[in-house]
Short mmCIF file of C-alpha atoms in Angstrom, two decimals:
data_model
loop_
_atom_site.label_atom_id
_atom_site.label_comp_id
_atom_site.label_asym_id
_atom_site.label_seq_id
_atom_site.Cartn_x
_atom_site.Cartn_y
_atom_site.Cartn_z
CA MET A 22 -46.62 281.55 0.69
CA MET A 23 -43.78 281.45 3.22
CA ASP A 24 -45.68 278.88 5.26
CA TRP A 25 -46.14 276.71 2.15
CA VAL A 26 -42.44 276.96 1.25
CA LYS A 27 -41.37 275.94 4.76
CA ALA A 28 -43.76 273.00 4.73
CA ASN A 29 -42.87 271.88 1.18
CA THR A 30 -39.17 272.61 0.72
CA GLY A 31 -38.63 269.84 -1.85
CA GLU A 32 -41.57 270.87 -4.04
CA ALA A 33 -40.69 274.55 -3.62
CA ALA A 34 -37.22 273.93 -5.06
CA LEU A 35 -38.78 272.55 -8.25
CA GLN A 36 -40.96 275.58 -8.97
CA ASN A 37 -40.14 277.46 -12.19
CA GLY A 38 -43.41 279.32 -12.83
CA PHE A 39 -44.10 277.38 -16.03
CA GLY A 40 -44.22 273.58 -16.25
CA GLU A 41 -43.80 273.31 -12.48
CA ARG A 42 -46.51 275.39 -10.79
CA ALA A 43 -47.96 274.14 -7.50
CA ALA A 44 -51.74 274.52 -7.20
CA PRO A 45 -51.53 276.27 -3.79
CA LEU A 46 -49.32 278.97 -5.32
CA ASP A 47 -51.80 279.45 -8.18
CA ALA A 48 -54.46 279.98 -5.54
CA LEU A 49 -52.30 282.57 -3.79
CA ASP A 50 -51.73 284.30 -7.14
CA ARG A 51 -55.47 284.62 -7.61
CA ARG A 52 -55.87 286.10 -4.13
CA PHE A 53 -53.00 288.50 -4.77
CA TYR A 54 -54.43 289.85 -8.03
CA GLU A 55 -57.92 290.09 -6.55
CA ALA A 56 -56.53 292.21 -3.69
CA GLU A 57 -54.73 294.38 -6.24
CA ARG A 58 -57.99 294.92 -8.15
CA GLN A 59 -59.82 295.94 -4.99
CA GLN A 60 -57.13 298.29 -3.70
CA PRO A 61 -54.29 299.05 -6.15
CA MET A 62 -50.90 298.82 -4.48
CA THR A 63 -49.58 301.88 -6.33
CA GLN A 64 -51.98 304.16 -4.45
CA LEU A 65 -50.91 302.74 -1.10
CA ALA A 66 -47.23 303.11 -2.03
CA ALA A 67 -47.76 306.72 -3.10
CA ARG A 68 -49.49 307.53 0.21
CA TRP A 69 -46.59 305.95 2.12
CA ILE A 70 -43.88 307.73 0.11
CA ALA A 71 -45.64 311.09 0.50
CA ASN A 72 -45.00 310.88 4.24
CA TRP A 73 -41.25 310.33 3.99
CA PRO A 74 -39.52 313.11 5.99
CA GLU A 75 -36.71 313.41 3.39
CA LEU A 76 -39.16 313.93 0.50
CA ARG A 77 -39.07 317.39 -1.06
CA ALA A 78 -41.93 318.38 -3.32
CA VAL A 79 -41.15 320.37 -6.48
CA ALA A 80 -43.42 321.95 -9.06
CA LYS A 81 -44.24 319.82 -12.09
CA GLN A 82 -42.36 322.13 -14.46
CA GLN A 83 -39.21 321.85 -12.30
CA TYR A 84 -39.27 318.08 -11.93
CA ALA A 85 -37.21 317.07 -14.98
CA SER A 86 -34.49 319.66 -14.37
CA GLU A 87 -34.27 318.72 -10.68
CA ILE A 88 -33.85 315.05 -11.55
CA GLN A 89 -31.07 315.97 -13.99
CA ARG A 90 -29.38 318.16 -11.37
CA LEU A 91 -29.38 315.35 -8.83
CA ALA A 92 -28.15 312.82 -11.39
CA GLN A 93 -25.19 315.02 -12.27
CA LEU A 94 -23.98 314.74 -8.68
CA ASN A 95 -23.09 311.10 -9.36
CA PRO A 96 -19.44 310.96 -10.52
CA HIS A 97 -20.08 307.63 -12.29
CA LEU A 98 -23.24 308.75 -14.11
CA SER A 99 -21.98 308.48 -17.70
CA GLN A 100 -20.22 305.14 -17.14
CA ARG A 101 -23.26 303.68 -15.40
CA ARG A 102 -25.50 304.73 -18.27
CA ILE A 103 -23.14 303.05 -20.70
CA TRP A 104 -23.12 299.90 -18.58
CA ARG A 105 -26.91 299.87 -18.41
CA GLY A 106 -27.15 300.10 -22.19
CA VAL A 107 -24.47 297.48 -22.83
CA ARG A 108 -25.90 295.08 -20.25
CA GLN A 109 -29.42 295.00 -21.72
CA ILE A 110 -28.05 294.40 -25.23
CA ARG A 111 -25.59 291.74 -24.04
CA PHE A 112 -28.37 289.92 -22.19
CA GLN A 113 -30.32 289.61 -25.43
CA MET A 114 -27.26 288.14 -27.16
CA THR A 115 -26.10 285.67 -24.51
CA ASP A 116 -29.22 284.55 -22.64
CA ARG A 117 -30.25 281.27 -24.28
CA LEU A 118 -33.96 282.08 -24.55
CA GLN A 119 -33.43 285.66 -25.75
CA ILE A 120 -30.92 284.75 -28.46
CA THR A 121 -33.06 281.80 -29.60
CA VAL A 122 -36.04 284.11 -30.12
CA ALA A 123 -33.81 286.75 -31.74
CA ALA A 124 -32.39 284.21 -34.19
CA ALA A 125 -35.79 282.64 -34.94
CA CYS A 126 -37.18 286.09 -35.79
CA GLY A 127 -34.15 286.83 -37.96
CA ALA A 128 -34.54 283.54 -39.83
CA VAL A 129 -38.03 284.33 -41.16
CA ALA A 130 -38.01 284.40 -44.97
CA PRO A 131 -38.19 286.23 -47.25
CA GLU A 132 -37.95 289.13 -44.78
CA PRO A 133 -36.90 288.80 -41.14
CA GLU A 134 -39.29 289.88 -38.42
CA LEU A 135 -38.13 292.32 -35.76
CA LYS A 136 -38.19 291.07 -32.20
CA LEU A 137 -39.92 293.63 -29.98
CA MET A 138 -40.71 291.66 -26.83
CA VAL A 139 -40.39 288.18 -25.34
CA LEU A 140 -43.44 287.30 -23.26
CA ALA A 141 -44.42 284.51 -20.87
CA GLY A 142 -44.01 280.86 -21.75
CA SER A 143 -45.62 277.55 -20.92
CA SER A 144 -45.60 273.89 -21.84
CA MET A 145 -48.04 273.33 -24.69
CA GLU A 146 -48.77 271.14 -27.70
CA VAL A 147 -47.36 272.29 -31.05
CA GLU A 148 -47.65 270.10 -34.15
CA GLY A 149 -48.57 267.13 -32.01
CA GLN A 150 -45.56 267.47 -29.69
CA GLN A 151 -45.47 268.76 -26.11
CA CYS A 152 -42.90 271.52 -25.89
CA MET A 153 -41.99 274.79 -24.21
CA ALA A 154 -43.29 277.83 -26.11
CA PHE A 155 -42.99 281.53 -25.38
CA GLY A 156 -45.09 284.42 -26.58
CA VAL A 157 -43.24 286.88 -28.81
CA LYS A 158 -44.21 290.30 -30.13
CA THR A 159 -42.67 291.26 -33.48
CA ASP A 160 -43.27 294.05 -35.96
CA LYS A 161 -45.69 291.68 -37.70
CA GLY A 162 -47.77 290.93 -34.58
CA ALA A 163 -48.07 288.13 -32.01
CA ARG A 164 -45.97 285.01 -32.46
CA LEU A 165 -44.98 281.84 -30.59
CA CYS A 166 -41.41 280.59 -30.28
CA VAL A 167 -40.82 276.93 -29.45
CA TYR A 168 -37.71 276.76 -27.29
CA GLU A 169 -35.81 273.46 -27.04
CA ASP A 170 -32.31 271.98 -26.93
CA ALA A 171 -32.29 271.51 -30.72
CA GLY A 172 -32.94 275.22 -31.33
CA GLY A 173 -36.01 277.34 -31.89
CA GLN A 174 -39.04 277.56 -34.17
CA LEU A 175 -41.22 280.61 -34.73
CA TYR A 176 -44.95 280.22 -35.40
CA GLU A 177 -47.80 282.52 -36.21
CA TYR A 178 -50.22 283.12 -33.39
CA GLY A 179 -53.22 281.43 -34.98
CA PRO A 180 -54.50 282.31 -38.45
CA GLY A 181 -56.68 285.39 -38.14
CA SER A 182 -56.61 285.40 -34.33
CA GLN A 183 -56.43 288.70 -32.49
CA SER A 184 -53.05 289.58 -30.99
CA PRO A 185 -53.23 289.35 -27.17
CA LYS A 186 -51.95 292.01 -24.83
CA PRO A 187 -48.64 291.10 -23.14
CA ALA A 188 -50.34 290.87 -19.73
CA GLU A 189 -52.81 288.32 -21.12
CA MET A 190 -50.26 286.05 -22.79
CA HIS A 191 -49.31 283.96 -19.75
CA GLU A 192 -52.90 282.95 -18.98
CA ILE A 193 -53.47 282.21 -22.69
CA LEU A 194 -50.40 279.97 -22.90
CA LYS A 195 -51.41 277.95 -19.84
CA SER A 196 -54.32 276.49 -21.81
CA PHE A 197 -53.34 277.36 -25.36
CA PRO A 198 -55.62 275.64 -27.92
CA PRO A 199 -53.52 273.84 -30.58
CA SER A 200 -55.90 275.28 -33.20
CA LEU A 201 -54.50 278.75 -32.50
CA VAL A 202 -50.94 277.70 -33.37
CA GLY A 203 -50.56 279.01 -36.89
CA GLY A 204 -48.06 278.27 -39.61
CA ARG A 205 -44.38 277.75 -38.93
CA LEU A 206 -42.37 280.80 -39.94
CA SER A 207 -38.77 279.73 -39.29
CA VAL A 208 -36.45 277.13 -37.81
CA VAL A 209 -33.03 277.88 -36.33
CA GLY A 210 -30.60 275.26 -35.04
CA ALA A 211 -28.68 275.14 -31.77
CA ASP A 212 -25.32 275.54 -33.56
CA ALA A 213 -26.37 278.83 -35.18
CA ILE A 214 -27.71 280.09 -31.86
CA ARG A 215 -24.44 279.27 -30.09
CA ASN A 216 -22.47 280.94 -32.89
CA PHE A 217 -24.40 284.18 -32.47
CA SER A 218 -23.53 284.27 -28.75
CA ARG A 219 -19.91 283.29 -29.43
CA ILE A 220 -19.36 285.99 -32.05
CA ALA A 221 -21.20 288.55 -29.92
CA GLU A 222 -18.73 288.01 -27.08
CA GLN A 223 -15.71 287.68 -29.37
CA ASN A 224 -16.46 290.92 -31.25
CA LEU A 225 -17.81 292.88 -28.25
CA ALA A 226 -21.07 293.23 -30.18
CA ALA A 227 -23.09 294.66 -27.28
CA GLU A 228 -20.52 297.40 -26.67
CA ALA A 229 -20.24 298.09 -30.41
CA ILE A 230 -24.00 298.43 -30.92
CA ASP A 231 -24.39 300.64 -27.84
CA LEU A 232 -21.57 302.88 -29.10
CA LEU A 233 -22.98 303.13 -32.64
CA LEU A 234 -26.44 304.02 -31.36
CA ARG A 235 -25.05 306.73 -29.08
CA LYS A 236 -22.89 308.17 -31.84
CA SER A 237 -25.99 308.31 -34.07
CA GLY A 238 -27.98 310.19 -31.44
CA LEU A 239 -30.32 307.22 -30.91
CA ASP A 240 -31.59 305.80 -27.65
CA PRO A 241 -29.30 302.84 -26.80
CA THR A 242 -32.22 300.96 -25.24
CA ALA A 243 -32.72 298.58 -28.15
CA MET A 244 -34.36 295.28 -29.01
CA ILE A 245 -32.03 292.98 -30.93
CA THR A 246 -32.81 290.58 -33.78
CA ALA A 247 -30.06 288.19 -34.92
CA LEU A 248 -29.85 288.03 -38.72
CA ASP A 249 -26.84 285.99 -39.84
CA VAL A 250 -23.52 284.81 -38.48
CA SER A 251 -20.22 283.44 -39.82
CA ASP A 252 -16.85 282.58 -38.31
CA ASP A 253 -15.93 286.20 -37.56
CA ARG A 254 -18.99 288.34 -38.33
CA ALA A 255 -22.60 288.74 -37.25
CA ALA A 256 -25.40 291.00 -38.47
CA TRP A 257 -28.12 292.38 -36.24
CA HIS A 258 -31.20 294.56 -36.39
CA ALA A 259 -31.48 296.99 -33.48
CA VAL A 260 -34.89 298.55 -32.87
CA THR A 261 -34.85 301.68 -30.75
CA GLY A 262 -38.03 303.70 -30.45
CA LYS A 263 -39.53 303.75 -33.94
CA THR A 264 -36.15 303.37 -35.64
CA CYS A 265 -34.58 300.14 -36.89
CA VAL A 266 -30.92 300.02 -37.88
CA LEU A 267 -28.80 297.26 -39.43
CA ILE A 268 -25.46 296.69 -37.73
CA GLU A 269 -22.65 294.27 -38.56
CA THR A 270 -20.02 293.43 -35.95
CA LEU A 271 -16.62 292.16 -37.02
CA GLY A 272 -13.35 291.41 -35.31
CA ASP A 273 -11.72 294.77 -36.11
CA ARG A 274 -14.75 297.09 -36.38
CA ALA A 275 -18.50 297.47 -36.41
CA ASN A 276 -20.60 299.18 -39.07
CA MET A 277 -24.02 300.75 -39.09
CA ILE A 278 -25.34 300.04 -42.57
CA GLY A 279 -27.15 302.78 -44.46
CA PRO A 280 -30.12 302.45 -46.87
CA ASP A 281 -27.69 302.01 -49.79
CA GLY A 282 -26.18 298.91 -48.18
CA ARG A 283 -22.90 300.65 -47.40
CA PRO A 284 -21.45 301.56 -43.98
CA ALA A 285 -22.95 304.86 -42.82
CA LEU A 286 -20.98 304.88 -39.57
CA THR A 287 -18.00 302.79 -38.45
CA VAL A 288 -16.33 302.33 -35.09
CA THR A 289 -12.95 300.63 -34.77
CA ARG A 290 -12.00 297.84 -32.40
CA ALA A 291 -9.95 300.34 -30.37
CA GLU A 292 -13.00 302.59 -29.95
CA ILE A 293 -15.16 299.62 -28.99
CA GLU A 294 -12.63 298.47 -26.38
CA ARG A 295 -12.50 301.99 -24.88
CA HIS A 296 -16.30 301.96 -24.69
CA ALA A 297 -16.17 298.53 -23.04
CA ALA A 298 -13.71 299.89 -20.47
CA GLU A 299 -16.12 302.75 -19.67
CA ALA A 300 -18.93 300.25 -19.22
CA ALA A 301 -16.72 298.20 -16.89
CA VAL A 302 -16.11 301.27 -14.72
CA GLY A 303 -19.85 301.79 -14.47
CA ARG A 304 -20.39 298.12 -13.61
CA ASP A 305 -17.67 298.10 -10.96
CA SER A 306 -19.00 301.31 -9.37
CA LEU A 307 -22.29 299.53 -8.69
CA GLU A 308 -20.69 296.63 -6.82
CA ILE A 309 -21.00 296.73 -3.04
CA GLN A 310 -17.55 297.11 -1.56
CA ALA A 311 -16.81 294.94 1.49
#
């Protein structure tokens, strides 16, 4: 691969893994995965790591407690965990592809679908037009999201077709039969998508959601679906584990909404800003100091 890059610097700069994929690199991919099938890399890595002189073996029943003991030696542990949680939520709200898929899932009527995973994408034909489409996993199954400057559109993955495994989706999308593109489920415009990202940053939505999940005793590692947005408010579904919660973020507070439609838990702007400051400490502690 390095030899090809050196010999084809102009073409190499155009590679994006989707619409631009050089045939020689596809051939190298096939060789790579064939080698992995013959001799899994994980086994080789385990054999190598087992010979590290600094490695200390512990009994299986002691492993979890030993990991916790070592983690507690890090003075920035809590702030780094907050930063990790905030960062993965913020990415879903500000990355153009992620927020497009999140908003397209939230726009499905009469009930929104919950975004669980964004998979590989490829250029393909949808409704007679060539476009960029990404695989999506929701609580209703496999979907396709058309991603373009005008916004996003969510489609069923073929009427009656079997949902693919995530690892299979990229190969499927490379030669996706138009007949397997099912009905259109939703359309969301570029303005709405930009508004979700704008309000998320303005209202510190990622920090607010992370804080509400932690206060509720839930895992802050969450998948976010964007439901609706106005000038100063946005509503989101956060899926963590097998739990889905509805959260609204406003300028002065954020609410976790209970089954009765009323706030079950509220955090104020001051609390959210303190949580954001903790996350910033964790972020800064990870930066390499010159």
